[in-house]
């Protein structure tokens, strides 16, 4: 299957921002920490949620998805070996290392999959588990972790604020003996969401949203019902679509727009007005260039948003520079944008984008989830027809993507 877009139209329409992929996946991993039932409302209907559900079923959980409500019952979890097939499909399955280890005292998993946006090591995660008293054995393709007794809280310092490592350390420490202090923690809103969720389960955590987290281990956690936050990267996708195509979009979410994203949208010339949950975005001109933008850990501009702004800058009224500060393979989409007439040079992790007056439709391919989303934006901005193959990457994180594009007035269909 592919997505076909007839571009060149202005954005016009409204939609409600779906629930957050990067928040729901760690919450799903957290659900196995207790022996009760977790109900997640506003859960997005995306491939990654269903793949993670399969991983949870494979270790004994019962998982049911209906009308955007995901119910996970983890009372019968007993399998500690996580199968290769499911893990290969989804990167977030690595978070089960922490939660299954904490719940059952051992876990065995093969190296995880996900988007190939650069080397994605997990040394910080494993070092922390060892420091908490686990034996960690790394074989060719597998990782085995064993805790002979309850893991012990300790002070852990991260050399870089890794999102995944922060989440895994939180998951492991909520059931550990004593206090864990995590220094240099990642501060992403999805981590705050995970901490709030765990606190509702009965965990004792403070400091979320800062770089120092304190977790006091408890013996057990209870069942919870949780209303999931909106996806800030999906919001950014449709905001960038508006910034690139011009026109007006009405997007609904209750969460605030992170400062860095808001600032960048305004620099592009996009007007943002907010009234309660309704956010009105409008772009009346050709996008303005951005002299220099570097992707950084939160609260900086997100790496996931790099592929989303790149097509917008391709039609910018001047020269822009982007430095990718997190993942090294995130410039692969440049090759695809060039097929559409973009003028981009890059060396290592710096890209120099010279705005052109027109992009034209082309046959392009998604290389990963966010580059696929970036090509949707490029396709909508280009004149003529764009066909995006390897659509499955986009379905990992976007629900009914052609439907969402149509709701914003873009001519898109699956072919
Ligand atoms: C998460 C997000 C992803 C986002 C990324 C950066 C999910 C499911 N994925 O990915 O969408 O793009 O954060 O915000 O939420 N690193 C190490 N050793 C480690 C761990 C990380 O060197 O043990 C390095 C990585 O190579 C990378 C950087 O730290 O350069 C950031 O990685 P990390 O924040 O862990 O990204 P993910 O959690 O994989």
Coordinates of N, CA and C in Angstrom, one line a residue, residues 164-335:
X164 N 14.5 6.6 26.8 CA 14.3 5.2 27.1 C 14.9 4.8 28.4
X165 N 16.2 5.2 28.6 CA 16.9 4.8 29.8 C 16.2 5.4 31.0
X166 N 15.7 6.6 31.0 CA 15.0 7.3 32.1 C 13.8 6.4 32.4
X167 N 13.0 6.1 31.4 CA 11.8 5.3 31.6 C 12.1 3.9 32.2
X168 N 13.1 3.3 31.6 CA 13.4 1.9 32.1 C 13.8 2.0 33.6
X169 N 14.6 3.0 33.9 CA 15.1 3.1 35.3 C 13.9 3.4 36.3
X170 N 13.0 4.3 35.8 CA 11.8 4.5 36.7 C 11.0 3.2 36.9
X171 N 10.8 2.5 35.8 CA 10.0 1.2 35.8 C 10.7 0.2 36.8
X172 N 12.0 0.2 36.8 CA 12.7 -0.8 37.6 C 12.6 -0.4 39.1
X173 N 12.7 0.9 39.3 CA 12.9 1.4 40.7 C 11.6 1.5 41.5
X174 N 10.4 1.5 40.8 CA 9.2 1.7 41.6 C 8.9 0.5 42.5
X175 N 9.5 -0.7 42.2 CA 9.3 -1.8 43.1 C 10.5 -2.2 43.8
X176 N 11.6 -1.4 43.7 CA 12.9 -1.8 44.3 C 12.8 -1.4 45.8
X177 N 13.8 -2.0 46.5 CA 14.0 -1.7 48.0 C 14.6 -0.4 48.2
X178 N 14.0 0.6 48.9 CA 14.6 1.8 49.2 C 14.5 2.9 48.1
X179 N 15.4 3.9 48.2 CA 15.2 5.0 47.3 C 16.2 5.0 46.1
X180 N 15.7 5.3 44.9 CA 16.5 5.5 43.7 C 16.5 7.0 43.4
X181 N 17.7 7.6 43.2 CA 17.8 8.9 42.8 C 18.4 8.9 41.4
X182 N 17.7 9.5 40.4 CA 18.2 9.5 39.0 C 18.6 10.9 38.7
X183 N 19.9 11.1 38.4 CA 20.4 12.4 38.1 C 20.6 12.5 36.5
X184 N 20.4 13.6 36.0 CA 20.5 13.8 34.5 C 19.4 13.1 33.8
X185 N 18.2 13.0 34.4 CA 17.1 12.3 33.8 C 16.6 13.2 32.6
X186 N 15.9 12.4 31.6 CA 15.2 13.1 30.5 C 14.0 13.8 31.1
X187 N 13.6 14.9 30.5 CA 12.5 15.7 31.1 C 11.3 15.8 30.1
X188 N 11.2 14.9 29.1 CA 10.1 14.9 28.1 C 8.8 14.8 28.8
X189 N 7.7 15.5 28.2 CA 6.4 15.4 28.8 C 5.9 13.9 28.9
X190 N 6.4 13.1 28.1 CA 5.9 11.7 28.1 C 6.4 11.0 29.4
X191 N 7.6 11.5 29.9 CA 8.1 10.9 31.2 C 7.3 11.4 32.3
X192 N 6.9 12.7 32.2 CA 6.0 13.2 33.3 C 4.7 12.4 33.3
X193 N 4.2 12.1 32.1 CA 2.9 11.3 32.0 C 3.1 10.0 32.7
X194 N 4.3 9.3 32.4 CA 4.5 8.0 33.0 C 4.6 8.1 34.5
X195 N 5.2 9.1 35.0 CA 5.4 9.3 36.5 C 4.0 9.5 37.1
X196 N 3.2 10.3 36.5 CA 1.8 10.6 37.0 C 1.0 9.3 37.0
X197 N 1.1 8.6 35.9 CA 0.4 7.3 35.8 C 0.8 6.3 36.9
X198 N 2.1 6.2 37.1 CA 2.6 5.3 38.1 C 2.2 5.7 39.5
X199 N 2.2 7.1 39.8 CA 1.8 7.6 41.1 C 0.3 7.2 41.3
X200 N -0.5 7.2 40.3 CA -1.9 6.8 40.5 C -2.0 5.3 40.8
X201 N -1.0 4.5 40.3 CA -0.9 3.1 40.6 C -0.5 2.9 42.1
X202 N 0.1 3.9 42.7 CA 0.6 3.8 44.0 C 2.1 4.0 44.2
X203 N 2.8 4.3 43.1 CA 4.2 4.5 43.2 C 4.5 5.8 43.9
X204 N 5.7 5.8 44.5 CA 6.2 7.1 45.1 C 7.3 7.7 44.3
X205 N 6.9 8.7 43.5 CA 7.9 9.4 42.6 C 7.8 10.9 42.8
X206 N 8.9 11.6 42.8 CA 8.9 13.0 42.8 C 9.9 13.5 41.7
X207 N 9.7 14.7 41.3 CA 10.7 15.4 40.4 C 10.5 15.3 38.9
X208 N 9.3 14.7 38.5 CA 9.1 14.6 37.1 C 9.1 15.9 36.4
X209 N 9.6 16.0 35.2 CA 9.7 17.3 34.5 C 11.0 18.0 34.9
X210 N 11.8 17.5 35.8 CA 13.1 18.1 36.1 C 14.2 17.0 35.8
X211 N 15.5 17.4 36.0 CA 16.5 16.4 35.6 C 16.8 15.5 36.8
X212 N 16.1 15.6 38.0 CA 16.4 14.8 39.1 C 15.1 14.1 39.6
X213 N 15.1 12.8 39.5 CA 13.9 12.0 39.9 C 14.2 11.2 41.1
X214 N 13.3 11.2 42.0 CA 13.4 10.4 43.3 C 12.3 9.4 43.3
X215 N 12.7 8.1 43.4 CA 11.6 7.0 43.5 C 11.8 6.2 44.7
X216 N 10.8 6.2 45.6 CA 10.9 5.3 46.8 C 10.1 4.0 46.5
X217 N 10.8 2.9 46.5 CA 10.2 1.7 46.1 C 9.0 1.3 47.0
X218 N 8.0 0.7 46.4 CA 6.8 0.2 47.2 C 6.7 -1.3 46.9
X219 N 5.9 -2.0 47.7 CA 5.8 -3.5 47.5 C 4.9 -3.9 46.4
X220 N 3.7 -3.1 46.2 CA 2.8 -3.5 45.1 C 2.1 -2.3 44.6
X221 N 1.5 -2.5 43.4 CA 0.8 -1.4 42.8 C -0.6 -1.8 42.5
X222 N -1.5 -0.8 42.3 CA -2.9 -1.2 42.1 C -3.5 -0.9 40.7
X223 N -4.7 -1.4 40.5 CA -5.4 -1.2 39.2 C -5.7 0.3 39.0
X224 N -5.6 0.8 37.7 CA -5.9 2.2 37.5 C -6.6 2.4 36.1
X225 N -7.3 3.5 36.0 CA -7.9 4.0 34.8 C -7.2 5.3 34.5
X226 N -6.8 5.4 33.2 CA -6.0 6.6 32.9 C -6.4 7.2 31.6
X227 N -6.6 8.5 31.5 CA -6.9 9.3 30.3 C -5.6 9.8 29.7
X228 N -5.2 9.3 28.5 CA -3.9 9.6 27.9 C -3.8 11.0 27.3
X229 N -2.7 11.6 27.4 CA -2.4 12.9 26.9 C -2.4 12.9 25.4
X230 N -2.5 14.1 24.8 CA -2.4 14.2 23.3 C -1.0 14.0 22.8
X231 N -0.8 13.7 21.5 CA 0.5 13.4 21.0 C 1.1 14.7 20.5
X232 N 2.1 15.2 21.1 CA 2.7 16.5 20.8 C 3.4 16.5 19.4
X233 N 3.9 15.3 19.0 CA 4.5 15.2 17.7 C 3.5 15.2 16.6
X234 N 2.3 14.5 16.8 CA 1.3 14.6 15.8 C 0.7 16.0 15.7
X235 N 0.6 16.7 16.9 CA 0.2 18.1 16.8 C 1.2 18.9 15.9
X236 N 2.5 18.7 16.2 CA 3.5 19.4 15.4 C 3.5 19.0 13.9
X237 N 3.1 17.8 13.6 CA 3.0 17.4 12.2 C 2.0 18.2 11.5
X238 N 0.8 18.3 12.1 CA -0.3 19.1 11.4 C -0.1 20.6 11.5
X239 N 0.7 21.0 12.5 CA 1.0 22.5 12.5 C 2.0 22.8 11.4
X240 N 3.0 21.9 11.2 CA 4.0 22.1 10.2 C 3.4 22.0 8.8
X241 N 2.4 21.1 8.7 CA 1.6 21.0 7.4 C 1.0 22.4 7.1
X242 N 0.5 23.0 8.1 CA -0.2 24.4 7.9 C 0.9 25.4 7.6
X243 N 2.0 25.3 8.3 CA 3.1 26.3 8.1 C 3.7 26.2 6.7
X244 N 3.7 25.0 6.1 CA 4.2 24.7 4.8 C 3.3 25.0 3.7
X245 N 2.0 24.6 3.9 CA 1.0 24.8 2.8 C 0.3 26.1 2.8
X246 N 0.3 26.8 3.9 CA -0.5 28.0 4.1 C -1.9 27.6 4.4
X247 N -2.8 28.5 4.8 CA -4.2 28.2 5.1 C -4.4 28.3 6.6
X248 N -5.4 27.5 7.1 CA -5.8 27.6 8.5 C -6.3 26.3 9.0
X249 N -5.8 25.9 10.1 CA -6.2 24.6 10.8 C -6.6 24.9 12.2
X250 N -7.6 24.1 12.6 CA -8.1 24.2 14.0 C -7.8 22.8 14.6
X251 N -6.9 22.8 15.6 CA -6.5 21.6 16.2 C -6.9 21.6 17.7
X252 N -7.4 20.5 18.1 CA -7.9 20.4 19.5 C -7.1 19.5 20.4
X253 N -6.6 20.1 21.5 CA -5.9 19.3 22.5 C -5.9 20.1 23.8
X254 N -5.9 19.5 25.0 CA -5.9 20.3 26.2 C -4.5 20.7 26.6
X255 N -3.5 19.9 26.2 CA -2.1 20.2 26.6 C -1.5 21.5 26.0
X256 N -0.5 22.1 26.7 CA 0.1 23.3 26.1 C 1.0 22.9 25.0
X257 N 1.3 23.8 24.1 CA 2.3 23.5 23.1 C 3.6 23.8 23.7
X258 N 4.6 22.8 23.6 CA 5.9 23.1 24.2 C 6.5 24.3 23.6
X259 N 7.2 25.1 24.4 CA 7.8 26.4 24.0 C 8.6 26.4 22.8
X260 N 9.5 25.4 22.7 CA 10.5 25.3 21.5 C 9.7 25.2 20.2
X261 N 8.7 24.3 20.2 CA 7.9 24.1 19.0 C 7.1 25.4 18.7
X262 N 6.5 26.0 19.7 CA 5.7 27.2 19.5 C 6.6 28.3 18.8
X263 N 7.8 28.4 19.4 CA 8.7 29.5 18.9 C 9.1 29.3 17.5
X264 N 9.4 28.0 17.2 CA 9.8 27.7 15.8 C 8.6 27.9 14.8
X265 N 7.4 27.5 15.2 CA 6.3 27.7 14.3 C 6.1 29.2 14.1
X266 N 6.3 30.0 15.1 CA 6.1 31.5 14.9 C 7.2 32.0 14.1
X267 N 8.4 31.5 14.2 CA 9.5 32.0 13.4 C 9.2 31.7 11.9
X268 N 8.5 30.6 11.6 CA 8.2 30.2 10.2 C 7.1 31.2 9.7
X269 N 6.5 32.0 10.6 CA 5.5 32.9 10.2 C 4.1 32.5 10.5
X270 N 4.0 31.4 11.2 CA 2.7 30.8 11.6 C 2.1 31.6 12.7
X271 N 0.8 31.9 12.6 CA 0.1 32.6 13.8 C -0.6 31.5 14.6
X272 N -0.5 31.7 15.9 CA -1.1 30.7 16.8 C -2.1 31.4 17.8
X273 N -3.3 31.0 17.7 CA -4.3 31.5 18.7 C -4.9 30.4 19.5
X274 N -5.1 30.6 20.8 CA -5.6 29.5 21.6 C -6.8 30.0 22.4
X275 N -7.8 29.1 22.5 CA -8.9 29.4 23.3 C -9.4 28.1 23.9
X276 N -9.0 27.8 25.2 CA -9.3 26.5 25.8 C -8.6 25.4 25.0
X277 N -9.3 24.4 24.6 CA -8.7 23.2 23.9 C -8.5 23.5 22.4
X278 N -9.1 24.6 21.9 CA -9.0 24.9 20.5 C -7.8 25.8 20.1
X279 N -7.0 25.2 19.2 CA -5.8 26.0 18.8 C -5.9 26.3 17.3
X280 N -5.9 27.5 17.0 CA -6.1 27.9 15.6 C -4.7 28.4 15.0
X281 N -4.3 27.7 14.0 CA -3.0 28.0 13.3 C -3.3 28.6 12.0
X282 N -2.6 29.6 11.6 CA -2.8 30.1 10.3 C -1.5 30.6 9.7
X283 N -1.3 30.4 8.4 CA -0.1 30.8 7.7 C -0.5 31.6 6.5
X284 N -0.2 32.8 6.4 CA -0.6 33.7 5.3 C 0.4 33.8 4.2
X285 N 1.7 33.5 4.6 CA 2.8 33.9 3.6 C 3.6 32.6 3.3
X286 N 4.6 32.8 2.5 CA 5.6 31.8 2.2 C 6.4 31.6 3.6
X287 N 6.7 30.3 3.9 CA 7.4 30.2 5.2 C 8.7 31.0 5.3
X288 N 9.0 31.5 6.5 CA 10.3 32.3 6.6 C 11.4 31.2 6.9
X289 N 12.6 31.5 6.5 CA 13.7 30.6 6.8 C 14.1 30.6 8.2
X290 N 14.8 29.6 8.7 CA 15.3 29.6 10.1 C 16.8 29.5 10.0
X291 N 17.5 30.6 10.5 CA 18.9 30.7 10.3 C 19.6 29.4 10.8
X292 N 19.3 29.0 12.0 CA 19.9 27.9 12.7 C 19.0 27.2 13.7
X293 N 18.8 25.9 13.5 CA 18.0 25.1 14.5 C 18.7 23.8 14.8
X294 N 18.8 23.6 16.1 CA 19.5 22.3 16.5 C 18.4 21.5 17.3
X295 N 18.4 20.2 16.9 CA 17.5 19.3 17.7 C 18.2 18.9 19.0
X296 N 17.4 18.9 20.1 CA 18.0 18.7 21.4 C 17.0 17.9 22.3
X297 N 17.5 17.4 23.4 CA 16.5 16.8 24.4 C 15.6 17.9 24.9
X298 N 14.4 17.5 25.3 CA 13.4 18.4 25.9 C 14.1 19.2 27.0
X299 N 13.9 20.5 27.1 CA 12.9 21.3 26.4 C 13.3 21.9 25.1
X300 N 14.4 21.4 24.4 CA 14.8 21.8 23.1 C 13.8 21.4 22.0
X301 N 14.1 21.8 20.8 CA 13.3 21.4 19.7 C 13.5 19.9 19.4
X302 N 12.4 19.0 19.3 CA 12.6 17.6 19.3 C 13.2 17.0 18.0
X303 N 14.0 16.0 18.1 CA 14.5 15.3 16.9 C 13.4 14.8 16.1
X304 N 12.3 14.3 16.7 CA 11.2 13.8 15.9 C 10.6 14.9 15.0
X305 N 10.8 16.2 15.4 CA 10.2 17.3 14.7 C 11.2 17.8 13.5
X306 N 12.4 17.2 13.5 CA 13.3 17.6 12.5 C 12.9 17.3 11.1
X307 N 12.4 16.0 10.9 CA 11.8 15.6 9.6 C 10.6 16.3 9.2
X308 N 9.9 16.9 10.2 CA 8.7 17.6 9.9 C 8.9 19.1 9.4
X309 N 10.0 19.7 9.9 CA 10.2 21.1 9.5 C 11.0 21.1 8.2
X310 N 11.8 20.1 8.0 CA 12.7 20.1 6.8 C 11.9 20.4 5.5
X311 N 10.8 19.7 5.2 CA 10.0 20.1 3.9 C 9.5 21.5 3.9
X312 N 9.1 22.0 5.1 CA 8.6 23.4 5.2 C 9.7 24.4 4.8
X313 N 10.9 24.1 5.3 CA 12.0 25.0 5.0 C 12.4 25.0 3.5
X314 N 12.1 23.8 2.8 CA 12.4 23.7 1.4 C 11.8 24.8 0.6
X315 N 10.6 25.3 1.1 CA 10.0 26.4 0.3 C 10.1 27.7 1.1
X316 N 11.1 27.7 2.0 CA 11.3 28.9 2.8 C 11.9 30.0 1.9
X317 N 11.7 31.2 2.4 CA 12.0 32.4 1.7 C 13.5 32.8 2.0
X318 N 14.4 31.8 1.8 CA 15.8 32.1 2.1 C 16.5 30.8 2.5
X319 N 17.7 30.9 3.2 CA 18.5 29.8 3.5 C 18.3 29.4 5.0
X320 N 18.2 28.1 5.3 CA 18.0 27.6 6.7 C 19.1 26.6 7.0
X321 N 19.5 26.5 8.2 CA 20.4 25.4 8.6 C 19.8 24.6 9.8
X322 N 19.9 23.3 9.7 CA 19.5 22.4 10.8 C 20.6 21.6 11.2
X323 N 20.8 21.5 12.5 CA 21.8 20.5 13.1 C 21.1 19.5 13.8
X324 N 21.3 18.2 13.5 CA 20.6 17.1 14.2 C 21.5 16.7 15.4
X325 N 21.0 16.9 16.6 CA 21.8 16.7 17.8 C 21.5 15.4 18.5
X326 N 20.6 14.5 18.0 CA 20.3 13.3 18.7 C 20.6 12.0 17.9
X327 N 20.0 11.9 16.8 CA 20.2 10.6 16.0 C 20.9 10.9 14.7
X328 N 21.9 10.1 14.3 CA 22.7 10.4 13.1 C 22.1 10.1 11.8
X329 N 21.1 9.2 11.7 CA 20.5 8.8 10.4 C 19.3 9.6 10.0
X330 N 19.0 10.7 10.6 CA 17.8 11.4 10.4 C 17.7 12.2 9.2
X331 N 18.8 12.2 8.4 CA 18.8 13.1 7.2 C 18.5 12.2 5.9
X332 N 18.1 11.0 6.1 CA 17.9 10.1 4.9 C 16.8 10.6 4.0
X333 N 15.9 11.4 4.6 CA 14.7 11.8 3.8 C 15.1 12.9 2.8
X334 N 16.4 13.5 3.0 CA 16.8 14.5 2.0 C 16.8 14.0 0.6
X335 N 17.2 12.7 0.4 CA 17.2 12.1 -0.9 C 15.8 12.1 -1.5

